[in-house]
CSV table of C-alpha atoms in Angstrom, one decimal:
chain,number,residue,atom,x,y,z
A,738,UNK,CA,-43.3,84.7,35.9
A,739,UNK,CA,-40.4,85.4,38.0
A,740,UNK,CA,-41.2,88.3,40.2
A,741,UNK,CA,-37.8,89.9,40.0
A,742,UNK,CA,-38.4,90.3,36.1
A,743,UNK,CA,-40.6,93.3,35.4
A,744,UNK,CA,-43.5,92.8,33.0
A,745,UNK,CA,-42.7,93.9,29.7
A,746,UNK,CA,-45.3,96.8,30.0
A,747,UNK,CA,-45.5,97.7,33.7
A,748,UNK,CA,-48.9,97.2,35.4
A,749,UNK,CA,-52.5,98.3,35.1
A,750,UNK,CA,-54.3,99.8,37.7
A,751,UNK,CA,-58.0,100.1,38.4
A,752,UNK,CA,-59.5,102.4,41.1
A,753,UNK,CA,-63.2,102.5,42.0
A,754,UNK,CA,-65.2,104.5,44.6
A,755,UNK,CA,-62.1,105.2,46.7
A,756,UNK,CA,-63.1,107.1,49.8
A,757,UNK,CA,-60.9,108.0,52.7
A,758,UNK,CA,-61.4,110.2,56.0
A,759,UNK,CA,-58.3,111.5,57.9
A,760,UNK,CA,-58.6,113.4,61.0
A,761,UNK,CA,-62.3,113.9,60.7
A,762,UNK,CA,-62.1,115.3,57.2
A,763,UNK,CA,-63.0,113.4,54.1
A,764,UNK,CA,-60.0,113.5,52.2
A,765,UNK,CA,-60.9,111.3,49.0
A,766,UNK,CA,-64.5,111.5,48.0
A,767,UNK,CA,-65.2,108.6,45.5
A,768,UNK,CA,-62.4,108.4,43.1
A,769,UNK,CA,-62.4,106.3,39.9
A,770,UNK,CA,-59.9,106.0,37.2
A,771,UNK,CA,-57.8,103.4,35.3
A,772,UNK,CA,-54.1,103.6,34.6
A,773,UNK,CA,-52.9,101.7,31.4
A,774,UNK,CA,-49.7,99.6,31.3
A,775,UNK,CA,-46.5,101.4,30.5
A,776,UNK,CA,-48.1,104.9,30.7
A,777,UNK,CA,-47.2,108.2,32.5
A,778,UNK,CA,-50.2,108.9,34.5
A,779,UNK,CA,-50.2,112.2,36.0
A,780,UNK,CA,-52.5,113.3,39.0
A,781,UNK,CA,-52.6,117.0,39.0
A,782,UNK,CA,-54.1,119.5,41.3
A,783,UNK,CA,-53.9,122.2,44.0
A,784,UNK,CA,-52.0,121.7,47.3
A,785,UNK,CA,-54.1,119.8,49.7
A,786,UNK,CA,-56.7,118.3,47.4
A,787,UNK,CA,-55.6,114.7,48.1
A,788,UNK,CA,-53.2,113.7,45.6
A,789,UNK,CA,-50.6,112.3,48.1
A,790,UNK,CA,-53.3,110.4,50.0
A,791,UNK,CA,-54.4,108.9,46.7
A,792,UNK,CA,-50.7,108.0,46.0
A,793,UNK,CA,-50.4,106.2,49.2
A,794,UNK,CA,-53.6,104.0,48.7
A,795,UNK,CA,-52.0,102.9,45.4
A,796,UNK,CA,-48.9,101.4,47.0
A,797,UNK,CA,-50.7,100.1,50.0
A,798,UNK,CA,-49.5,102.6,52.6
A,799,UNK,CA,-53.1,103.5,53.4
A,800,UNK,CA,-56.4,101.4,53.4
A,801,UNK,CA,-59.3,103.1,51.9
A,802,UNK,CA,-62.3,103.5,54.1
A,803,UNK,CA,-64.5,102.5,51.0
A,804,UNK,CA,-63.6,101.5,47.4
A,805,UNK,CA,-61.2,99.3,46.0
A,806,UNK,CA,-58.0,99.2,43.9
A,807,UNK,CA,-56.8,96.5,41.4
A,808,UNK,CA,-53.2,95.9,40.3
A,809,UNK,CA,-53.3,93.7,37.2
A,810,UNK,CA,-57.0,92.7,38.1
A,811,UNK,CA,-56.0,91.6,41.5
A,812,UNK,CA,-57.2,93.6,44.7
A,813,UNK,CA,-54.3,95.6,46.0
A,814,UNK,CA,-54.8,94.1,49.7
A,815,UNK,CA,-55.2,90.4,48.9
A,816,UNK,CA,-52.2,88.3,49.9
A,817,UNK,CA,-49.0,88.7,48.0
A,818,UNK,CA,-50.2,91.2,45.5
A,819,UNK,CA,-47.5,94.0,46.6
A,820,UNK,CA,-44.9,91.2,46.4
A,821,UNK,CA,-45.8,89.9,43.0
A,822,UNK,CA,-46.1,93.3,41.3
A,823,UNK,CA,-43.0,95.1,42.3
A,824,UNK,CA,-43.8,98.8,43.1
A,825,UNK,CA,-41.6,101.5,44.1
A,826,UNK,CA,-42.3,105.1,45.3
A,827,UNK,CA,-40.1,108.3,45.1
A,828,UNK,CA,-41.1,110.4,48.1
A,829,UNK,CA,-41.5,114.5,47.9
A,830,UNK,CA,-38.7,114.7,50.3
A,831,UNK,CA,-36.6,111.8,48.8
A,832,UNK,CA,-37.0,109.8,52.4
A,833,UNK,CA,-33.4,108.6,52.0
A,834,UNK,CA,-32.5,107.1,55.4
A,835,UNK,CA,-30.3,109.5,57.0
A,836,UNK,CA,-28.2,107.2,58.9
A,837,UNK,CA,-26.8,105.4,55.9
A,838,UNK,CA,-24.6,106.6,52.8
A,839,UNK,CA,-26.3,107.1,49.6
A,840,UNK,CA,-25.0,103.8,48.1
A,841,UNK,CA,-26.4,102.0,51.2
A,842,UNK,CA,-29.7,103.5,50.7
A,843,UNK,CA,-29.9,102.7,47.2
A,844,UNK,CA,-28.7,99.0,47.7
A,845,UNK,CA,-31.1,98.7,50.9
A,846,UNK,CA,-33.8,96.7,49.3
A,847,UNK,CA,-31.2,94.3,47.9
A,848,UNK,CA,-29.4,93.9,51.2
A,849,UNK,CA,-32.1,93.3,53.6
A,850,UNK,CA,-33.9,90.9,51.3
A,851,UNK,CA,-30.6,89.2,50.7
A,852,UNK,CA,-31.2,89.0,47.1
A,853,UNK,CA,-27.6,89.4,46.1
A,854,UNK,CA,-24.3,89.0,47.6
A,855,UNK,CA,-22.3,92.4,48.6
A,856,UNK,CA,-20.1,92.7,45.3
A,857,UNK,CA,-23.0,92.3,43.1
A,858,UNK,CA,-24.9,94.9,45.2
A,859,UNK,CA,-22.3,97.1,44.9
A,860,UNK,CA,-22.2,96.8,41.2
A,861,UNK,CA,-26.2,97.3,40.9
A,862,UNK,CA,-25.9,100.4,43.1
A,863,UNK,CA,-23.1,101.9,41.0
A,864,UNK,CA,-25.1,101.2,37.9
A,865,UNK,CA,-28.2,102.7,39.2
A,866,UNK,CA,-26.6,105.7,40.6
A,867,UNK,CA,-24.9,106.3,37.0
A,868,UNK,CA,-28.6,106.1,35.6
A,869,UNK,CA,-29.5,109.1,37.3
A,870,UNK,CA,-26.1,110.7,37.2
A,871,UNK,CA,-25.0,110.3,40.7
A,872,UNK,CA,-22.1,107.8,40.1
A,873,UNK,CA,-19.8,109.9,42.4
A,874,UNK,CA,-22.4,110.0,45.6
A,875,UNK,CA,-22.4,106.5,46.6
A,876,UNK,CA,-20.3,107.2,49.8
A,877,UNK,CA,-21.7,110.6,50.5
A,878,UNK,CA,-24.5,111.0,53.5
A,879,UNK,CA,-27.9,112.3,52.4
A,880,UNK,CA,-27.2,115.5,54.4
A,881,UNK,CA,-24.6,116.4,51.9
A,882,UNK,CA,-26.8,116.1,49.0
A,883,UNK,CA,-28.8,119.0,47.3
A,884,UNK,CA,-32.7,118.8,47.0
A,885,UNK,CA,-32.3,117.7,43.2
A,886,UNK,CA,-29.7,115.0,44.2
A,887,UNK,CA,-31.8,113.5,47.1
A,888,UNK,CA,-34.4,113.1,44.4
A,889,UNK,CA,-32.5,111.4,41.9
A,890,UNK,CA,-30.8,109.1,44.5
A,891,UNK,CA,-34.5,108.5,45.5
A,892,UNK,CA,-35.1,107.3,42.0
A,893,UNK,CA,-32.1,105.2,42.0
A,894,UNK,CA,-33.3,103.4,45.1
A,895,UNK,CA,-36.6,102.9,43.4
A,896,UNK,CA,-35.0,101.5,40.3
A,897,UNK,CA,-33.2,98.9,42.4
A,898,UNK,CA,-36.0,96.7,42.8
A,899,UNK,CA,-36.7,96.6,39.0
A,900,UNK,CA,-40.3,97.9,39.7
A,901,UNK,CA,-43.2,97.4,37.4
A,902,UNK,CA,-44.7,100.5,38.6
A,903,UNK,CA,-43.1,103.7,40.0
A,904,UNK,CA,-45.0,106.1,41.8
A,905,UNK,CA,-43.7,109.8,42.2
A,906,UNK,CA,-44.8,112.3,44.8
A,907,UNK,CA,-44.2,116.0,43.8
A,908,UNK,CA,-41.0,114.9,42.1
A,909,UNK,CA,-40.1,118.6,41.0
A,910,UNK,CA,-41.2,120.3,44.4
A,911,UNK,CA,-38.3,122.5,45.9
A,912,UNK,CA,-36.2,122.3,42.6
A,913,UNK,CA,-35.0,125.0,40.5
A,914,UNK,CA,-36.6,125.0,37.2
A,915,UNK,CA,-33.4,123.5,35.6
A,916,UNK,CA,-33.3,120.6,37.9
A,917,UNK,CA,-37.1,120.2,37.7
A,918,UNK,CA,-36.5,119.6,34.0
A,919,UNK,CA,-33.8,117.3,34.3
A,920,UNK,CA,-35.9,115.4,36.9
A,921,UNK,CA,-39.0,115.5,34.4
A,922,UNK,CA,-36.8,114.1,31.5
A,923,UNK,CA,-35.5,111.4,33.8
A,924,UNK,CA,-38.8,110.1,34.5
A,925,UNK,CA,-39.7,110.3,30.8
A,926,UNK,CA,-36.4,108.4,29.9
A,927,UNK,CA,-37.0,105.8,32.5
A,928,UNK,CA,-40.4,105.3,31.6
A,929,UNK,CA,-39.8,104.6,27.8
A,930,UNK,CA,-36.3,102.9,28.7
A,931,UNK,CA,-37.9,100.5,31.2
A,932,UNK,CA,-41.4,100.2,30.1
A,933,UNK,CA,-42.8,100.9,33.7
A,934,UNK,CA,-46.0,102.2,34.4
A,935,UNK,CA,-45.2,105.7,36.3
A,936,UNK,CA,-48.1,107.7,38.3
A,937,UNK,CA,-46.9,111.0,38.9
A,938,UNK,CA,-48.4,113.4,41.5
A,939,UNK,CA,-47.7,116.8,41.1
A,940,UNK,CA,-49.0,120.5,41.0
A,941,UNK,CA,-46.2,121.5,38.3
A,942,UNK,CA,-48.1,122.4,35.1
A,943,UNK,CA,-45.1,122.1,32.9
A,944,UNK,CA,-44.2,118.9,34.3
A,945,UNK,CA,-47.8,117.3,34.0
A,946,UNK,CA,-48.0,118.4,30.2
A,947,UNK,CA,-44.6,117.8,29.5
A,948,UNK,CA,-44.3,114.1,30.4
A,949,UNK,CA,-47.9,113.0,30.9
A,950,UNK,CA,-49.5,110.4,28.5
A,951,UNK,CA,-52.6,111.2,30.5
A,952,UNK,CA,-53.6,113.5,33.2
A,953,UNK,CA,-56.2,113.5,35.9
A,954,UNK,CA,-57.1,116.9,37.3
A,955,UNK,CA,-58.0,116.6,41.1
A,956,UNK,CA,-59.7,119.0,43.4
A,957,UNK,CA,-61.2,118.7,46.7
A,958,UNK,CA,-61.0,114.8,46.9
A,959,UNK,CA,-62.3,114.4,43.4
A,960,UNK,CA,-61.4,113.8,39.8
A,961,UNK,CA,-62.8,116.6,37.9
A,962,UNK,CA,-61.2,115.9,34.4
A,963,UNK,CA,-59.4,113.1,32.9
A,964,UNK,CA,-57.8,112.7,29.6
A,965,UNK,CA,-54.9,113.3,27.4
A,966,UNK,CA,-53.0,116.5,27.8
A,967,UNK,CA,-54.9,118.0,24.7
A,968,UNK,CA,-58.1,116.9,26.3
A,969,UNK,CA,-57.3,118.2,29.8
A,970,UNK,CA,-56.6,121.7,28.1
A,971,UNK,CA,-60.0,122.0,26.8
A,972,UNK,CA,-61.7,121.1,30.1
A,973,UNK,CA,-64.5,123.8,30.6
A,974,UNK,CA,-64.7,123.3,34.5
A,975,UNK,CA,-64.1,126.8,36.0
A,976,UNK,CA,-62.0,125.9,38.9
A,977,UNK,CA,-59.8,123.9,36.6
A,978,UNK,CA,-59.8,126.7,33.9
A,979,UNK,CA,-58.4,128.7,36.7
A,980,UNK,CA,-55.9,126.3,38.0
A,981,UNK,CA,-54.5,125.9,34.4
A,982,UNK,CA,-54.3,129.4,33.5
A,983,UNK,CA,-53.5,131.1,36.7
A,984,UNK,CA,-50.1,133.1,36.4
A,985,UNK,CA,-48.7,136.0,38.5
A,986,UNK,CA,-49.9,139.4,37.7
A,987,UNK,CA,-47.5,142.1,38.8
A,988,UNK,CA,-49.5,145.6,39.1
A,989,UNK,CA,-46.7,148.3,39.6
A,990,UNK,CA,-47.7,151.1,41.8
A,991,UNK,CA,-49.2,154.3,40.1
B,214,UNK,CA,-51.3,107.5,79.2
B,215,UNK,CA,-52.1,103.9,78.9
B,216,UNK,CA,-54.3,104.6,75.7
B,217,UNK,CA,-51.5,102.8,73.7
B,218,UNK,CA,-50.8,100.0,76.0
B,219,UNK,CA,-52.6,97.6,73.3
B,220,UNK,CA,-50.5,98.8,70.6
B,221,UNK,CA,-47.2,98.4,72.8
B,222,UNK,CA,-48.2,94.8,73.5
B,223,UNK,CA,-48.9,94.2,69.9
B,224,UNK,CA,-45.4,95.8,69.1
B,225,UNK,CA,-43.6,93.4,71.6
B,226,UNK,CA,-45.4,90.5,70.0
B,227,UNK,CA,-44.5,91.4,66.4
B,228,UNK,CA,-40.7,92.1,67.5
B,229,UNK,CA,-40.6,88.6,69.4
B,230,UNK,CA,-41.9,87.1,66.1
B,231,UNK,CA,-38.9,88.5,64.4
B,232,UNK,CA,-36.3,87.2,66.5
B,233,UNK,CA,-35.3,84.8,63.8
B,234,UNK,CA,-33.8,87.8,61.7
B,235,UNK,CA,-31.5,88.7,64.9
B,236,UNK,CA,-28.3,87.3,63.2
B,237,UNK,CA,-29.0,89.5,59.9
B,238,UNK,CA,-29.4,92.3,62.0
B,239,UNK,CA,-26.3,91.8,64.0
B,240,UNK,CA,-24.4,94.7,62.8
B,241,UNK,CA,-27.2,97.2,64.0
B,242,UNK,CA,-27.6,95.4,67.3
B,243,UNK,CA,-23.8,96.0,67.7
B,244,UNK,CA,-24.1,99.7,66.8
B,245,UNK,CA,-26.9,100.0,69.3
B,246,UNK,CA,-24.9,98.3,72.1
B,247,UNK,CA,-22.1,100.5,71.4
B,248,UNK,CA,-24.4,103.5,71.3
B,249,UNK,CA,-26.0,102.6,74.7
B,250,UNK,CA,-22.7,101.8,76.3
B,251,UNK,CA,-20.9,104.8,75.0
B,252,UNK,CA,-23.9,107.0,76.2
B,253,UNK,CA,-24.4,105.8,79.6
B,254,UNK,CA,-21.3,104.1,81.0
B,255,UNK,CA,-19.7,107.2,82.6
B,256,UNK,CA,-23.0,108.5,83.7
B,257,UNK,CA,-23.9,105.1,85.4
B,258,UNK,CA,-20.3,105.1,87.1
B,259,UNK,CA,-20.9,108.4,88.8
B,260,UNK,CA,-24.4,107.8,89.7
B,261,UNK,CA,-23.9,104.4,91.1
B,262,UNK,CA,-20.9,105.5,92.9
B,263,UNK,CA,-22.7,108.4,94.7
B,264,UNK,CA,-26.1,106.0,95.5
B,265,UNK,CA,-23.7,103.6,97.1
B,266,UNK,CA,-22.0,106.1,99.0
B,267,UNK,CA,-25.3,108.2,100.0
B,268,UNK,CA,-27.0,105.0,101.3
B,269,UNK,CA,-24.0,104.1,103.4
B,270,UNK,CA,-23.9,107.6,104.8
B,271,UNK,CA,-27.4,107.8,105.4
B,272,UNK,CA,-27.7,104.4,107.3
B,273,UNK,CA,-24.2,104.0,108.7
B,274,UNK,CA,-24.1,106.5,111.7
B,275,UNK,CA,-27.9,105.1,113.0
B,276,UNK,CA,-26.3,101.4,112.7
B,277,UNK,CA,-23.2,102.5,114.3
B,278,UNK,CA,-25.1,104.5,117.4
B,279,UNK,CA,-27.0,101.1,117.8
B,280,UNK,CA,-23.9,98.8,117.2
B,281,UNK,CA,-25.2,97.4,114.2
B,282,UNK,CA,-22.8,98.9,111.8
B,283,UNK,CA,-21.3,95.4,110.9
B,284,UNK,CA,-24.6,95.1,109.1
B,285,UNK,CA,-23.7,98.2,106.7
B,286,UNK,CA,-22.3,96.1,104.0
B,287,UNK,CA,-25.2,93.8,103.9
B,288,UNK,CA,-27.7,96.6,103.7
B,289,UNK,CA,-26.0,98.5,100.9
B,290,UNK,CA,-25.3,95.2,98.9
B,291,UNK,CA,-28.8,94.2,99.1
B,292,UNK,CA,-30.4,97.6,98.5
B,293,UNK,CA,-28.0,98.0,95.4
B,294,UNK,CA,-28.5,94.7,93.9
B,295,UNK,CA,-32.1,94.1,94.3
B,296,UNK,CA,-33.6,97.5,94.1
B,297,UNK,CA,-31.4,100.7,93.5
B,298,UNK,CA,-29.2,99.6,90.7
B,299,UNK,CA,-32.1,97.9,88.5
B,300,UNK,CA,-34.3,101.1,88.9
B,301,UNK,CA,-31.9,103.9,88.8
B,302,UNK,CA,-30.2,102.6,85.6
B,303,UNK,CA,-33.6,101.8,84.2
B,304,UNK,CA,-34.3,105.6,84.8
B,305,UNK,CA,-31.2,106.7,83.5
B,306,UNK,CA,-31.5,104.5,80.3
B,307,UNK,CA,-35.0,105.7,79.7
B,308,UNK,CA,-34.0,109.2,80.0
B,309,UNK,CA,-30.7,108.7,78.0
B,310,UNK,CA,-31.6,106.0,75.5
B,311,UNK,CA,-35.1,105.7,75.2
B,312,UNK,CA,-35.4,109.5,74.4
B,313,UNK,CA,-32.8,109.1,71.8
B,314,UNK,CA,-34.8,106.2,70.2
B,315,UNK,CA,-38.3,107.7,70.3
B,316,UNK,CA,-36.6,110.9,68.7
B,317,UNK,CA,-34.6,108.9,66.0
B,318,UNK,CA,-37.8,106.7,65.1
B,319,UNK,CA,-40.2,109.6,65.2
B,320,UNK,CA,-38.1,111.7,63.0
B,321,UNK,CA,-38.0,108.8,60.7
B,322,UNK,CA,-41.8,108.4,60.7
B,323,UNK,CA,-42.3,112.4,60.3
B,324,UNK,CA,-39.7,112.4,57.4
B,325,UNK,CA,-41.5,109.4,55.7
B,326,UNK,CA,-38.3,107.2,56.1
B,327,UNK,CA,-40.7,104.4,57.6
B,328,UNK,CA,-43.0,104.7,54.7
B,329,UNK,CA,-40.2,104.2,52.4
B,330,UNK,CA,-38.9,101.1,54.4
B,331,UNK,CA,-42.5,99.7,53.9
B,332,UNK,CA,-42.7,100.4,50.1
B,333,UNK,CA,-39.2,98.3,49.8
B,334,UNK,CA,-41.4,95.8,51.8
B,335,UNK,CA,-38.9,95.9,54.8
B,336,UNK,CA,-40.2,95.7,57.9
B,337,UNK,CA,-39.7,98.4,60.5
B,338,UNK,CA,-40.2,96.1,63.1
B,339,UNK,CA,-37.4,93.7,62.1
B,340,UNK,CA,-35.3,96.7,60.8
B,341,UNK,CA,-35.7,99.2,63.6
B,342,UNK,CA,-37.2,97.7,66.6
B,343,UNK,CA,-35.8,94.5,66.8
B,344,UNK,CA,-32.0,95.7,67.0
B,345,UNK,CA,-32.7,98.3,69.5
B,346,UNK,CA,-34.8,95.9,71.6
B,347,UNK,CA,-31.9,93.2,71.5
B,348,UNK,CA,-29.4,95.7,72.5
B,349,UNK,CA,-31.1,97.5,75.4
B,350,UNK,CA,-32.1,93.8,76.7
B,351,UNK,CA,-28.4,92.9,76.6
B,352,UNK,CA,-26.8,96.4,77.7
B,353,UNK,CA,-29.2,97.1,80.6
B,354,UNK,CA,-28.5,94.1,82.7
B,355,UNK,CA,-24.7,94.5,82.2
B,356,UNK,CA,-25.0,98.1,83.1
B,357,UNK,CA,-26.8,97.2,86.3
B,358,UNK,CA,-24.1,94.5,87.0
B,359,UNK,CA,-21.5,97.2,86.6
B,360,UNK,CA,-23.6,99.7,88.5
B,361,UNK,CA,-23.7,97.2,91.5
B,362,UNK,CA,-20.0,96.9,91.8
B,363,UNK,CA,-19.5,100.5,91.6
B,364,UNK,CA,-22.3,101.3,94.2
B,365,UNK,CA,-20.7,98.7,96.5
B,366,UNK,CA,-17.4,100.3,96.2
B,367,UNK,CA,-18.9,103.7,96.7
B,368,UNK,CA,-20.4,102.3,99.9
B,369,UNK,CA,-17.3,100.8,101.0
B,370,UNK,CA,-15.4,104.1,100.3
B,371,UNK,CA,-17.7,106.2,102.7
B,372,UNK,CA,-17.9,103.4,105.4
B,373,UNK,CA,-14.2,103.6,105.8
B,374,UNK,CA,-13.8,107.1,105.2
B,375,UNK,CA,-16.6,108.6,107.4
B,376,UNK,CA,-15.5,109.0,111.1
B,377,UNK,CA,-19.2,108.3,112.4
B,378,UNK,CA,-19.0,104.8,110.7
B,379,UNK,CA,-15.5,103.9,110.8
B,380,UNK,CA,-16.0,100.6,109.3
B,381,UNK,CA,-12.9,99.0,107.5
B,382,UNK,CA,-13.2,98.0,103.9
B,383,UNK,CA,-12.5,94.2,104.9
B,384,UNK,CA,-15.3,94.4,107.4
B,385,UNK,CA,-17.7,95.9,105.2
B,386,UNK,CA,-16.9,93.5,102.4
B,387,UNK,CA,-17.1,90.5,104.9
B,388,UNK,CA,-20.7,91.9,106.0
B,389,UNK,CA,-21.7,92.1,102.2
B,390,UNK,CA,-20.5,88.5,101.4
B,391,UNK,CA,-22.4,87.2,104.3
B,392,UNK,CA,-25.5,88.9,103.2
B,393,UNK,CA,-25.5,88.7,99.6
B,394,UNK,CA,-25.9,85.9,97.4
B,395,UNK,CA,-26.2,84.9,93.8
B,396,UNK,CA,-29.8,84.9,93.8
B,397,UNK,CA,-30.0,88.6,95.0
B,398,UNK,CA,-27.9,89.4,92.0
B,399,UNK,CA,-30.1,87.4,89.6
B,400,UNK,CA,-33.1,89.2,91.1
B,401,UNK,CA,-31.9,92.3,90.2
B,402,UNK,CA,-30.7,91.3,86.7
B,403,UNK,CA,-34.3,90.0,86.1
B,404,UNK,CA,-35.9,93.3,86.9
B,405,UNK,CA,-33.5,94.7,84.6
B,406,UNK,CA,-34.4,92.7,81.8
B,407,UNK,CA,-38.1,93.5,82.0
B,408,UNK,CA,-37.1,97.2,82.5
B,409,UNK,CA,-35.2,97.1,79.4
B,410,UNK,CA,-38.1,95.5,77.4
B,411,UNK,CA,-40.3,98.3,78.7
B,412,UNK,CA,-38.1,101.1,77.7
B,413,UNK,CA,-37.4,99.7,74.2
B,414,UNK,CA,-41.2,98.9,73.4
B,415,UNK,CA,-42.4,102.2,74.8
B,416,UNK,CA,-39.8,104.4,73.1
B,417,UNK,CA,-40.1,102.6,69.7
B,418,UNK,CA,-43.9,102.8,69.7
B,419,UNK,CA,-43.9,106.2,70.7
B,420,UNK,CA,-41.4,107.0,67.8
B,421,UNK,CA,-43.5,104.8,65.2
B,422,UNK,CA,-46.8,106.7,66.1
B,423,UNK,CA,-45.3,110.2,65.8
B,424,UNK,CA,-47.6,112.7,64.0
B,425,UNK,CA,-47.1,116.3,63.2
B,426,UNK,CA,-43.6,117.4,62.5
B,427,UNK,CA,-40.8,118.4,64.9
B,428,UNK,CA,-43.6,119.3,67.6
B,429,UNK,CA,-44.7,115.9,67.3
B,430,UNK,CA,-41.3,114.6,67.6
B,431,UNK,CA,-40.8,116.3,70.9
B,432,UNK,CA,-44.2,115.1,72.2
B,433,UNK,CA,-43.2,111.7,71.4
B,434,UNK,CA,-39.7,112.1,73.3
B,435,UNK,CA,-41.4,113.2,76.6
B,436,UNK,CA,-44.1,110.6,76.4
B,437,UNK,CA,-41.5,107.9,75.8
B,438,UNK,CA,-39.4,109.0,78.9
B,439,UNK,CA,-42.5,109.5,81.2
B,440,UNK,CA,-44.4,106.6,80.4
B,441,UNK,CA,-41.2,104.3,80.6
B,442,UNK,CA,-40.5,105.6,84.1
B,443,UNK,CA,-44.0,105.4,85.3
B,444,UNK,CA,-44.2,101.6,83.9
B,445,UNK,CA,-40.8,101.0,85.5
B,446,UNK,CA,-42.1,102.0,88.9
B,447,UNK,CA,-45.3,100.4,88.8
B,448,UNK,CA,-43.8,97.2,87.4
B,449,UNK,CA,-40.9,97.3,90.0
B,450,UNK,CA,-43.5,96.9,92.8
B,451,UNK,CA,-45.3,94.0,91.3
B,452,UNK,CA,-41.8,92.3,90.2
B,453,UNK,CA,-40.6,92.5,93.7
B,454,UNK,CA,-43.5,90.8,95.0
B,455,UNK,CA,-43.3,87.9,92.5
B,456,UNK,CA,-39.7,87.6,93.0
B,457,UNK,CA,-40.0,87.8,96.7
B,458,UNK,CA,-42.4,84.8,96.4
B,459,UNK,CA,-39.7,82.9,94.2
B,460,UNK,CA,-37.3,83.6,96.9
């Protein structure tokens, strides 16, 4: 198969016995789960529970101390796996290169790998920016964008490589509720339209239950529950019940 | 301080292996060259003029007392091209450009831009380190050449203007021509090329290994400058020994 053409249904992921210690602290304590082709798999949990570290393992940015990850049945760290199965990541901060314009950021993958002539890159960039509603932002610098616009530009950059797997790290953090809904809808639309596999890391309950086909609940480096949103809502684990039901209780002064 | 010497050598090796991508990165090399020239040319000019002048001022009267003032051009000429210009320019560039490199790459590391490059299968070494290393390796020898010329001029101005020395410009440059050869100039340029590699690799390596937010960036910048200067001074001794043997 031509690697530039995405798999019709994204890729499958298998994670077994994943362990990682960072700075003397065990962050992942034996993680097991499977992600099916084309689904939106949400990893939800409180801040600092190891979600982002887990996500970085899924795209090869970190190497586990123990355990293994398979992408479409191939170990992730074997030769050429990361090239064969196109993956992209949308970072929490957007991680746009500040020295480049938004358009240059979006087209960076194509220009650096010399995959298309400049005119074609400009066309693809315009198309992807339009897809996320940023058609007028190509010539702006990242510093001129709001948090939500940065996130959407980062999604456009991820789409340029025609990925089979998109990883989203806290896509709605630092966004107002309206923008969070827009980004959530964007993720859902892209998943349905492009049939990519999406893994979303978040502590936003509304986002997780709104877009997730399946949800894994993480706490302290372990997955405590995994299932459809309906199944996860029924989880009896006390920690998770607390996380799922916690809300601000205002006690007015007597 | 030398705990990451191995990482620096690995980074140098990985950068040299990417040399084939230089043409593709030419725009970034040109940008870096402009940045280095723009940031340091005026400072290099002022520094070199006064180094040459001070050297003439310190040695000139003593030489004149002993009737050896005709050697002043030779002394200033040799000192500038074999030692002072390469070392002083390297220190200047370490402070001015090395710190900027470490800060820029360090902030890219902290704010996950490097990770973003990796997820796009773009090598940070090819994209960031290679253009900077090439630019600094070209720019520093040129700056040294410039510094040598300005330093000679500074020496000449002081030699002719100071009443205790009172050596004419013509006599000064005649002395300089008789004592300084092409090999002396090449000696200084060879040193500056090595120093450029040191500054580039130390600064980029510090930037790439930055951890811990803005404070981490500050630490990387300090380490980049301090480590570069220490390595430059240590290497200067050994390079001088080697080049003296080659002479």
